[in-house]
Amino acid sequence: DAGITQSPRHKVTETGTPVTLRCHQTENHRYMYWYRQDPGHGLRLIHYSYGVKDTDKGEVSDGYSVSRSKTEDFLLTLESATSSQTSVYFCAINKGGQQETQYFGPGTRLLVL
Amino acid sequence: QKEVEQDPGPLSVPEGAIVSLNCTYSNSAFQYFMWYRQYSRKGPELLMYTYSSGNKEDGRFTAQVDKSSKYISLFIRDSQPSDSATYLCAMSAWQAGTALIFGKGTTLSVSS
């Protein structure tokens, strides 16, 4: 158990609506990440955070924003959901001692109709 | 050329077989190499972690890294039905804060 929870675990929404996904960690790790996983593409980084209010873009950041107001929470927002954002979203953290490795949450399945 | 190439399979083997999973990569700056196991509808689970070249063994699992050939492998000995999952290789050049670059995963099925 990586000490990560994601909410909601499943969501169905309509095109054009805003959606916020939450990642919560219990161990005060500095680095947090959002990935999406799609068939044929594997896991790709959307955004990551290296501290409270410190975030940066990843490979596929267009259409997404993030916020981190507390160490334990990292929020991913789809400003105006599109069908191409239908995916499985994973949050990950780096744990101390092995900073190079990442540990993943259980994922959120998002369907945009 | 993709940064990380991984044969998607599927790979089907009988229980007890030795399984070999492989990835090739193009970025010579990669120094950290990982294997993740992902069961259906679950998050990736870190299985093995190796820094630079060499071998690492953990129970029935052995990870090998050959940086000269830009090739990494995961061997599973005495495979079990519980090993049926998708295996993802991942690698990175730096420490925390850098994205892992993933292969697309190999789906393994072990039949009893």
mmCIF file with all atom_site columns, N, CA, C and O in Angstrom, chain A residues 9-10 31 33 35 37 40-43 45 48 90 94 98-106 109, chain B residues 32 34 36 38 40-44 46 49 56 88 92 94-100 102-104:
data_model
loop_
_atom_site.group_PDB
_atom_site.id
_atom_site.type_symbol
_atom_site.label_atom_id
_atom_site.label_alt_id
_atom_site.label_comp_id
_atom_site.label_asym_id
_atom_site.label_entity_id
_atom_site.label_seq_id
_atom_site.pdbx_PDB_ins_code
_atom_site.Cartn_x
_atom_site.Cartn_y
_atom_site.Cartn_z
_atom_site.occupancy
_atom_site.B_iso_or_equiv
_atom_site.pdbx_formal_charge
_atom_site.auth_seq_id
_atom_site.auth_comp_id
_atom_site.auth_asym_id
_atom_site.auth_atom_id
_atom_site.pdbx_PDB_model_num
ATOM 1   N N  . ARG A 1 9   ? -13.208 7.280  -7.702  1.00 0.00 ? 9   ARG A N  1
ATOM 2   C CA . ARG A 1 9   ? -12.588 6.143  -8.368  1.00 0.00 ? 9   ARG A CA 1
ATOM 3   C C  . ARG A 1 9   ? -13.164 5.948  -9.775  1.00 0.00 ? 9   ARG A C  1
ATOM 4   O O  . ARG A 1 9   ? -12.475 5.446  -10.664 1.00 0.00 ? 9   ARG A O  1
ATOM 5   N N  . HIS A 1 10  ? -14.396 6.366  -9.960  1.00 0.00 ? 10  HIS A N  1
ATOM 6   C CA . HIS A 1 10  ? -15.036 6.289  -11.270 1.00 0.00 ? 10  HIS A CA 1
ATOM 7   C C  . HIS A 1 10  ? -15.857 7.560  -11.462 1.00 0.00 ? 10  HIS A C  1
ATOM 8   O O  . HIS A 1 10  ? -16.461 8.052  -10.502 1.00 0.00 ? 10  HIS A O  1
ATOM 9   N N  . TYR A 1 31  ? 7.164   15.029 -3.530  1.00 0.00 ? 31  TYR A N  1
ATOM 10  C CA . TYR A 1 31  ? 6.848   14.966 -4.952  1.00 0.00 ? 31  TYR A CA 1
ATOM 11  C C  . TYR A 1 31  ? 5.564   14.170 -5.190  1.00 0.00 ? 31  TYR A C  1
ATOM 12  O O  . TYR A 1 31  ? 5.396   13.076 -4.661  1.00 0.00 ? 31  TYR A O  1
ATOM 13  N N  . TYR A 1 33  ? 2.659   13.263 -8.569  1.00 0.00 ? 33  TYR A N  1
ATOM 14  C CA . TYR A 1 33  ? 2.558   13.242 -10.027 1.00 0.00 ? 33  TYR A CA 1
ATOM 15  C C  . TYR A 1 33  ? 1.150   12.838 -10.452 1.00 0.00 ? 33  TYR A C  1
ATOM 16  O O  . TYR A 1 33  ? 0.483   12.060 -9.769  1.00 0.00 ? 33  TYR A O  1
ATOM 17  N N  . TYR A 1 35  ? -0.523  11.020 -13.876 1.00 0.00 ? 35  TYR A N  1
ATOM 18  C CA . TYR A 1 35  ? -0.338  10.351 -15.152 1.00 0.00 ? 35  TYR A CA 1
ATOM 19  C C  . TYR A 1 35  ? -1.704  9.986  -15.712 1.00 0.00 ? 35  TYR A C  1
ATOM 20  O O  . TYR A 1 35  ? -2.670  9.813  -14.980 1.00 0.00 ? 35  TYR A O  1
ATOM 21  N N  . GLN A 1 37  ? -3.267  6.903  -18.402 1.00 0.00 ? 37  GLN A N  1
ATOM 22  C CA . GLN A 1 37  ? -2.918  5.643  -19.055 1.00 0.00 ? 37  GLN A CA 1
ATOM 23  C C  . GLN A 1 37  ? -3.950  5.336  -20.122 1.00 0.00 ? 37  GLN A C  1
ATOM 24  O O  . GLN A 1 37  ? -5.140  5.239  -19.822 1.00 0.00 ? 37  GLN A O  1
ATOM 25  N N  . GLY A 1 40  ? -2.287  1.744  -26.120 1.00 0.00 ? 40  GLY A N  1
ATOM 26  C CA . GLY A 1 40  ? -1.439  2.167  -27.227 1.00 0.00 ? 40  GLY A CA 1
ATOM 27  C C  . GLY A 1 40  ? -0.470  3.276  -26.879 1.00 0.00 ? 40  GLY A C  1
ATOM 28  O O  . GLY A 1 40  ? 0.425   3.592  -27.664 1.00 0.00 ? 40  GLY A O  1
ATOM 29  N N  . HIS A 1 41  ? -0.659  3.894  -25.703 1.00 0.00 ? 41  HIS A N  1
ATOM 30  C CA . HIS A 1 41  ? 0.229   4.990  -25.299 1.00 0.00 ? 41  HIS A CA 1
ATOM 31  C C  . HIS A 1 41  ? 0.940   4.723  -23.987 1.00 0.00 ? 41  HIS A C  1
ATOM 32  O O  . HIS A 1 41  ? 1.918   5.367  -23.662 1.00 0.00 ? 41  HIS A O  1
ATOM 33  N N  . GLY A 1 42  ? 0.441   3.817  -23.205 1.00 0.00 ? 42  GLY A N  1
ATOM 34  C CA . GLY A 1 42  ? 1.053   3.585  -21.908 1.00 0.00 ? 42  GLY A CA 1
ATOM 35  C C  . GLY A 1 42  ? 0.770   4.729  -20.944 1.00 0.00 ? 42  GLY A C  1
ATOM 36  O O  . GLY A 1 42  ? -0.202  5.487  -21.104 1.00 0.00 ? 42  GLY A O  1
ATOM 37  N N  . LEU A 1 43  ? 1.628   4.866  -19.975 1.00 0.00 ? 43  LEU A N  1
ATOM 38  C CA . LEU A 1 43  ? 1.495   5.907  -18.962 1.00 0.00 ? 43  LEU A CA 1
ATOM 39  C C  . LEU A 1 43  ? 2.246   7.159  -19.395 1.00 0.00 ? 43  LEU A C  1
ATOM 40  O O  . LEU A 1 43  ? 3.415   7.096  -19.756 1.00 0.00 ? 43  LEU A O  1
ATOM 41  N N  . LEU A 1 45  ? 2.992   11.400 -18.339 1.00 0.00 ? 45  LEU A N  1
ATOM 42  C CA . LEU A 1 45  ? 2.926   12.392 -17.274 1.00 0.00 ? 45  LEU A CA 1
ATOM 43  C C  . LEU A 1 45  ? 2.133   13.607 -17.712 1.00 0.00 ? 45  LEU A C  1
ATOM 44  O O  . LEU A 1 45  ? 2.371   14.167 -18.791 1.00 0.00 ? 45  LEU A O  1
ATOM 45  N N  . TYR A 1 48  ? 3.282   17.514 -12.480 1.00 0.00 ? 48  TYR A N  1
ATOM 46  C CA . TYR A 1 48  ? 3.817   17.047 -11.224 1.00 0.00 ? 48  TYR A CA 1
ATOM 47  C C  . TYR A 1 48  ? 4.028   18.235 -10.277 1.00 0.00 ? 48  TYR A C  1
ATOM 48  O O  . TYR A 1 48  ? 3.993   19.392 -10.686 1.00 0.00 ? 48  TYR A O  1
ATOM 49  N N  . PHE A 1 90  ? -3.815  8.184  -12.929 1.00 0.00 ? 90  PHE A N  1
ATOM 50  C CA . PHE A 1 90  ? -3.088  7.688  -11.766 1.00 0.00 ? 90  PHE A CA 1
ATOM 51  C C  . PHE A 1 90  ? -2.291  8.804  -11.121 1.00 0.00 ? 90  PHE A C  1
ATOM 52  O O  . PHE A 1 90  ? -1.637  9.590  -11.804 1.00 0.00 ? 90  PHE A O  1
ATOM 53  N N  . ASN A 1 94  ? 6.900   10.063 -4.932  1.00 0.00 ? 94  ASN A N  1
ATOM 54  C CA . ASN A 1 94  ? 8.243   9.556  -4.641  1.00 0.00 ? 94  ASN A CA 1
ATOM 55  C C  . ASN A 1 94  ? 8.335   9.343  -3.134  1.00 0.00 ? 94  ASN A C  1
ATOM 56  O O  . ASN A 1 94  ? 7.913   10.206 -2.362  1.00 0.00 ? 94  ASN A O  1
ATOM 57  N N  . GLN A 1 98  ? 14.352  6.228  -1.930  1.00 0.00 ? 98  GLN A N  1
ATOM 58  C CA . GLN A 1 98  ? 14.461  5.846  -3.343  1.00 0.00 ? 98  GLN A CA 1
ATOM 59  C C  . GLN A 1 98  ? 13.734  6.907  -4.142  1.00 0.00 ? 98  GLN A C  1
ATOM 60  O O  . GLN A 1 98  ? 12.654  6.683  -4.671  1.00 0.00 ? 98  GLN A O  1
ATOM 61  N N  . GLN A 1 99  ? 14.352  8.062  -4.223  1.00 0.00 ? 99  GLN A N  1
ATOM 62  C CA . GLN A 1 99  ? 13.692  9.202  -4.839  1.00 0.00 ? 99  GLN A CA 1
ATOM 63  C C  . GLN A 1 99  ? 13.414  8.980  -6.310  1.00 0.00 ? 99  GLN A C  1
ATOM 64  O O  . GLN A 1 99  ? 12.576  9.637  -6.882  1.00 0.00 ? 99  GLN A O  1
ATOM 65  N N  . GLU A 1 100 ? 14.149  8.034  -6.916  1.00 0.00 ? 100 GLU A N  1
ATOM 66  C CA . GLU A 1 100 ? 13.986  7.850  -8.347  1.00 0.00 ? 100 GLU A CA 1
ATOM 67  C C  . GLU A 1 100 ? 12.745  7.042  -8.677  1.00 0.00 ? 100 GLU A C  1
ATOM 68  O O  . GLU A 1 100 ? 12.275  7.041  -9.803  1.00 0.00 ? 100 GLU A O  1
ATOM 69  N N  . THR A 1 101 ? 12.229  6.308  -7.716  1.00 0.00 ? 101 THR A N  1
ATOM 70  C CA . THR A 1 101 ? 11.097  5.434  -7.990  1.00 0.00 ? 101 THR A CA 1
ATOM 71  C C  . THR A 1 101 ? 9.791   6.092  -7.582  1.00 0.00 ? 101 THR A C  1
ATOM 72  O O  . THR A 1 101 ? 9.754   6.952  -6.705  1.00 0.00 ? 101 THR A O  1
ATOM 73  N N  . GLN A 1 102 ? 8.737   5.699  -8.229  1.00 0.00 ? 102 GLN A N  1
ATOM 74  C CA . GLN A 1 102 ? 7.430   6.256  -7.958  1.00 0.00 ? 102 GLN A CA 1
ATOM 75  C C  . GLN A 1 102 ? 6.442   5.153  -7.593  1.00 0.00 ? 102 GLN A C  1
ATOM 76  O O  . GLN A 1 102 ? 6.513   4.043  -8.117  1.00 0.00 ? 102 GLN A O  1
ATOM 77  N N  . TYR A 1 103 ? 5.547   5.502  -6.687  1.00 0.00 ? 103 TYR A N  1
ATOM 78  C CA . TYR A 1 103 ? 4.544   4.579  -6.197  1.00 0.00 ? 103 TYR A CA 1
ATOM 79  C C  . TYR A 1 103 ? 3.179   5.143  -6.563  1.00 0.00 ? 103 TYR A C  1
ATOM 80  O O  . TYR A 1 103 ? 2.916   6.329  -6.369  1.00 0.00 ? 103 TYR A O  1
ATOM 81  N N  . PHE A 1 104 ? 2.326   4.252  -7.070  1.00 0.00 ? 104 PHE A N  1
ATOM 82  C CA . PHE A 1 104 ? 1.087   4.689  -7.690  1.00 0.00 ? 104 PHE A CA 1
ATOM 83  C C  . PHE A 1 104 ? -0.138  4.423  -6.833  1.00 0.00 ? 104 PHE A C  1
ATOM 84  O O  . PHE A 1 104 ? -0.184  3.454  -6.064  1.00 0.00 ? 104 PHE A O  1
ATOM 85  N N  . GLY A 1 105 ? -1.118  5.288  -7.003  1.00 0.00 ? 105 GLY A N  1
ATOM 86  C CA . GLY A 1 105 ? -2.415  5.093  -6.398  1.00 0.00 ? 105 GLY A CA 1
ATOM 87  C C  . GLY A 1 105 ? -3.260  4.124  -7.210  1.00 0.00 ? 105 GLY A C  1
ATOM 88  O O  . GLY A 1 105 ? -2.821  3.598  -8.234  1.00 0.00 ? 105 GLY A O  1
ATOM 89  N N  . PRO A 1 106 ? -4.523  3.905  -6.777  1.00 0.00 ? 106 PRO A N  1
ATOM 90  C CA . PRO A 1 106 ? -5.385  2.909  -7.420  1.00 0.00 ? 106 PRO A CA 1
ATOM 91  C C  . PRO A 1 106 ? -6.011  3.374  -8.724  1.00 0.00 ? 106 PRO A C  1
ATOM 92  O O  . PRO A 1 106 ? -6.555  2.557  -9.466  1.00 0.00 ? 106 PRO A O  1
ATOM 93  N N  . ARG A 1 109 ? -11.076 6.123  -13.053 1.00 0.00 ? 109 ARG A N  1
ATOM 94  C CA . ARG A 1 109 ? -11.553 5.881  -14.427 1.00 0.00 ? 109 ARG A CA 1
ATOM 95  C C  . ARG A 1 109 ? -12.523 6.980  -14.801 1.00 0.00 ? 109 ARG A C  1
ATOM 96  O O  . ARG A 1 109 ? -13.551 7.134  -14.151 1.00 0.00 ? 109 ARG A O  1
ATOM 97  N N  . TYR B 2 32  ? 18.170  4.975  -14.209 1.00 0.00 ? 32  TYR B N  1
ATOM 98  C CA . TYR B 2 32  ? 17.329  4.293  -13.236 1.00 0.00 ? 32  TYR B CA 1
ATOM 99  C C  . TYR B 2 32  ? 16.290  3.473  -13.987 1.00 0.00 ? 32  TYR B C  1
ATOM 100 O O  . TYR B 2 32  ? 15.589  3.994  -14.857 1.00 0.00 ? 32  TYR B O  1
ATOM 101 N N  . MET B 2 34  ? 13.188  0.477  -13.795 1.00 0.00 ? 34  MET B N  1
ATOM 102 C CA . MET B 2 34  ? 12.194  -0.133 -12.932 1.00 0.00 ? 34  MET B CA 1
ATOM 103 C C  . MET B 2 34  ? 11.282  -1.070 -13.707 1.00 0.00 ? 34  MET B C  1
ATOM 104 O O  . MET B 2 34  ? 11.097  -0.905 -14.917 1.00 0.00 ? 34  MET B O  1
ATOM 105 N N  . TYR B 2 36  ? 7.351   -2.543 -13.217 1.00 0.00 ? 36  TYR B N  1
ATOM 106 C CA . TYR B 2 36  ? 6.096   -2.477 -12.487 1.00 0.00 ? 36  TYR B CA 1
ATOM 107 C C  . TYR B 2 36  ? 5.203   -3.625 -12.940 1.00 0.00 ? 36  TYR B C  1
ATOM 108 O O  . TYR B 2 36  ? 5.214   -4.027 -14.110 1.00 0.00 ? 36  TYR B O  1
ATOM 109 N N  . GLN B 2 38  ? 1.151   -4.669 -13.087 1.00 0.00 ? 38  GLN B N  1
ATOM 110 C CA . GLN B 2 38  ? -0.172  -4.073 -13.016 1.00 0.00 ? 38  GLN B CA 1
ATOM 111 C C  . GLN B 2 38  ? -1.238  -5.125 -13.264 1.00 0.00 ? 38  GLN B C  1
ATOM 112 O O  . GLN B 2 38  ? -1.337  -5.677 -14.370 1.00 0.00 ? 38  GLN B O  1
ATOM 113 N N  . SER B 2 40  ? -5.239  -6.231 -13.607 1.00 0.00 ? 40  SER B N  1
ATOM 114 C CA . SER B 2 40  ? -6.351  -5.600 -14.297 1.00 0.00 ? 40  SER B CA 1
ATOM 115 C C  . SER B 2 40  ? -7.112  -4.647 -13.371 1.00 0.00 ? 40  SER B C  1
ATOM 116 O O  . SER B 2 40  ? -7.443  -5.006 -12.238 1.00 0.00 ? 40  SER B O  1
ATOM 117 N N  . ARG B 2 41  ? -7.312  -3.434 -13.815 1.00 0.00 ? 41  ARG B N  1
ATOM 118 C CA . ARG B 2 41  ? -8.086  -2.406 -13.119 1.00 0.00 ? 41  ARG B CA 1
ATOM 119 C C  . ARG B 2 41  ? -7.455  -1.992 -11.784 1.00 0.00 ? 41  ARG B C  1
ATOM 120 O O  . ARG B 2 41  ? -8.141  -1.530 -10.867 1.00 0.00 ? 41  ARG B O  1
ATOM 121 N N  . LYS B 2 42  ? -6.113  -2.151 -11.699 1.00 0.00 ? 42  LYS B N  1
ATOM 122 C CA . LYS B 2 42  ? -5.387  -1.724 -10.509 1.00 0.00 ? 42  LYS B CA 1
ATOM 123 C C  . LYS B 2 42  ? -4.283  -0.756 -10.904 1.00 0.00 ? 42  LYS B C  1
ATOM 124 O O  . LYS B 2 42  ? -3.964  -0.604 -12.095 1.00 0.00 ? 42  LYS B O  1
ATOM 125 N N  . GLY B 2 43  ? -3.676  -0.108 -9.907  1.00 0.00 ? 43  GLY B N  1
ATOM 126 C CA . GLY B 2 43  ? -2.543  0.754  -10.181 1.00 0.00 ? 43  GLY B CA 1
ATOM 127 C C  . GLY B 2 43  ? -1.262  -0.041 -10.353 1.00 0.00 ? 43  GLY B C  1
ATOM 128 O O  . GLY B 2 43  ? -1.143  -1.168 -9.857  1.00 0.00 ? 43  GLY B O  1
ATOM 129 N N  . PRO B 2 44  ? -0.268  0.512  -11.071 1.00 0.00 ? 44  PRO B N  1
ATOM 130 C CA . PRO B 2 44  ? 1.034   -0.169 -11.191 1.00 0.00 ? 44  PRO B CA 1
ATOM 131 C C  . PRO B 2 44  ? 1.689   -0.333 -9.816  1.00 0.00 ? 44  PRO B C  1
ATOM 132 O O  . PRO B 2 44  ? 1.650   0.577  -8.984  1.00 0.00 ? 44  PRO B O  1
ATOM 133 N N  . LEU B 2 46  ? 5.307   -1.293 -7.939  1.00 0.00 ? 46  LEU B N  1
ATOM 134 C CA . LEU B 2 46  ? 6.738   -1.409 -8.162  1.00 0.00 ? 46  LEU B CA 1
ATOM 135 C C  . LEU B 2 46  ? 7.223   -2.811 -7.799  1.00 0.00 ? 46  LEU B C  1
ATOM 136 O O  . LEU B 2 46  ? 7.009   -3.287 -6.687  1.00 0.00 ? 46  LEU B O  1
ATOM 137 N N  . TYR B 2 49  ? 13.747  -2.492 -8.926  1.00 0.00 ? 49  TYR B N  1
ATOM 138 C CA . TYR B 2 49  ? 14.390  -1.203 -9.194  1.00 0.00 ? 49  TYR B CA 1
ATOM 139 C C  . TYR B 2 49  ? 15.893  -1.444 -9.306  1.00 0.00 ? 49  TYR B C  1
ATOM 140 O O  . TYR B 2 49  ? 16.476  -2.104 -8.461  1.00 0.00 ? 49  TYR B O  1
ATOM 141 N N  . LYS B 2 56  ? 19.871  -7.674 -10.556 1.00 0.00 ? 56  LYS B N  1
ATOM 142 C CA . LYS B 2 56  ? 19.294  -7.614 -9.212  1.00 0.00 ? 56  LYS B CA 1
ATOM 143 C C  . LYS B 2 56  ? 18.288  -8.736 -9.078  1.00 0.00 ? 56  LYS B C  1
ATOM 144 O O  . LYS B 2 56  ? 17.457  -8.931 -9.976  1.00 0.00 ? 56  LYS B O  1
ATOM 145 N N  . LEU B 2 88  ? 5.202   -3.513 -16.841 1.00 0.00 ? 88  LEU B N  1
ATOM 146 C CA . LEU B 2 88  ? 5.629   -2.252 -17.446 1.00 0.00 ? 88  LEU B CA 1
ATOM 147 C C  . LEU B 2 88  ? 7.080   -1.988 -17.087 1.00 0.00 ? 88  LEU B C  1
ATOM 148 O O  . LEU B 2 88  ? 7.443   -2.030 -15.906 1.00 0.00 ? 88  LEU B O  1
ATOM 149 N N  . SER B 2 92  ? 14.325  6.433  -16.001 1.00 0.00 ? 92  SER B N  1
ATOM 150 C CA . SER B 2 92  ? 14.482  7.883  -15.894 1.00 0.00 ? 92  SER B CA 1
ATOM 151 C C  . SER B 2 92  ? 15.954  8.236  -15.854 1.00 0.00 ? 92  SER B C  1
ATOM 152 O O  . SER B 2 92  ? 16.806  7.408  -15.582 1.00 0.00 ? 92  SER B O  1
ATOM 153 N N  . TRP B 2 94  ? 17.097  11.211 -14.162 1.00 0.00 ? 94  TRP B N  1
ATOM 154 C CA . TRP B 2 94  ? 17.467  11.965 -12.984 1.00 0.00 ? 94  TRP B CA 1
ATOM 155 C C  . TRP B 2 94  ? 16.708  11.455 -11.777 1.00 0.00 ? 94  TRP B C  1
ATOM 156 O O  . TRP B 2 94  ? 16.063  10.451 -11.837 1.00 0.00 ? 94  TRP B O  1
ATOM 157 N N  . GLN B 2 95  ? 16.768  12.233 -10.719 1.00 0.00 ? 95  GLN B N  1
ATOM 158 C CA . GLN B 2 95  ? 16.139  11.837 -9.484  1.00 0.00 ? 95  GLN B CA 1
ATOM 159 C C  . GLN B 2 95  ? 14.741  12.439 -9.402  1.00 0.00 ? 95  GLN B C  1
ATOM 160 O O  . GLN B 2 95  ? 14.137  12.735 -10.400 1.00 0.00 ? 95  GLN B O  1
ATOM 161 N N  . ALA B 2 96  ? 14.232  12.557 -8.197  1.00 0.00 ? 96  ALA B N  1
ATOM 162 C CA . ALA B 2 96  ? 12.839  12.936 -7.962  1.00 0.00 ? 96  ALA B CA 1
ATOM 163 C C  . ALA B 2 96  ? 12.454  14.194 -8.721  1.00 0.00 ? 96  ALA B C  1
ATOM 164 O O  . ALA B 2 96  ? 13.223  15.146 -8.813  1.00 0.00 ? 96  ALA B O  1
ATOM 165 N N  . GLY B 2 97  ? 11.273  14.166 -9.261  1.00 0.00 ? 97  GLY B N  1
ATOM 166 C CA . GLY B 2 97  ? 10.779  15.291 -10.031 1.00 0.00 ? 97  GLY B CA 1
ATOM 167 C C  . GLY B 2 97  ? 10.817  15.045 -11.510 1.00 0.00 ? 97  GLY B C  1
ATOM 168 O O  . GLY B 2 97  ? 10.228  15.780 -12.278 1.00 0.00 ? 97  GLY B O  1
ATOM 169 N N  . THR B 2 98  ? 11.489  14.004 -11.909 1.00 0.00 ? 98  THR B N  1
ATOM 170 C CA . THR B 2 98  ? 11.565  13.680 -13.330 1.00 0.00 ? 98  THR B CA 1
ATOM 171 C C  . THR B 2 98  ? 10.529  12.618 -13.657 1.00 0.00 ? 98  THR B C  1
ATOM 172 O O  . THR B 2 98  ? 10.331  11.681 -12.899 1.00 0.00 ? 98  THR B O  1
ATOM 173 N N  . ALA B 2 99  ? 9.918   12.775 -14.800 1.00 0.00 ? 99  ALA B N  1
ATOM 174 C CA . ALA B 2 99  ? 8.929   11.786 -15.205 1.00 0.00 ? 99  ALA B CA 1
ATOM 175 C C  . ALA B 2 99  ? 9.618   10.468 -15.486 1.00 0.00 ? 99  ALA B C  1
ATOM 176 O O  . ALA B 2 99  ? 10.724  10.416 -16.010 1.00 0.00 ? 99  ALA B O  1
ATOM 177 N N  . LEU B 2 100 ? 8.940   9.402  -15.128 1.00 0.00 ? 100 LEU B N  1
ATOM 178 C CA . LEU B 2 100 ? 9.340   8.101  -15.599 1.00 0.00 ? 100 LEU B CA 1
ATOM 179 C C  . LEU B 2 100 ? 8.865   7.956  -17.033 1.00 0.00 ? 100 LEU B C  1
ATOM 180 O O  . LEU B 2 100 ? 7.765   8.388  -17.379 1.00 0.00 ? 100 LEU B O  1
ATOM 181 N N  . PHE B 2 102 ? 7.720   5.256  -19.614 1.00 0.00 ? 102 PHE B N  1
ATOM 182 C CA . PHE B 2 102 ? 7.223   3.891  -19.549 1.00 0.00 ? 102 PHE B CA 1
ATOM 183 C C  . PHE B 2 102 ? 7.201   3.227  -20.912 1.00 0.00 ? 102 PHE B C  1
ATOM 184 O O  . PHE B 2 102 ? 6.947   3.873  -21.932 1.00 0.00 ? 102 PHE B O  1
ATOM 185 N N  . GLY B 2 103 ? 7.425   1.919  -20.907 1.00 0.00 ? 103 GLY B N  1
ATOM 186 C CA . GLY B 2 103 ? 7.039   1.102  -22.042 1.00 0.00 ? 103 GLY B CA 1
ATOM 187 C C  . GLY B 2 103 ? 5.539   0.898  -22.009 1.00 0.00 ? 103 GLY B C  1
ATOM 188 O O  . GLY B 2 103 ? 4.878   1.207  -21.013 1.00 0.00 ? 103 GLY B O  1
ATOM 189 N N  . LYS B 2 104 ? 4.997   0.363  -23.077 1.00 0.00 ? 104 LYS B N  1
ATOM 190 C CA . LYS B 2 104 ? 3.546   0.212  -23.156 1.00 0.00 ? 104 LYS B CA 1
ATOM 191 C C  . LYS B 2 104 ? 3.043   -1.005 -22.406 1.00 0.00 ? 104 LYS B C  1
ATOM 192 O O  . LYS B 2 104 ? 1.838   -1.177 -22.237 1.00 0.00 ? 104 LYS B O  1
#
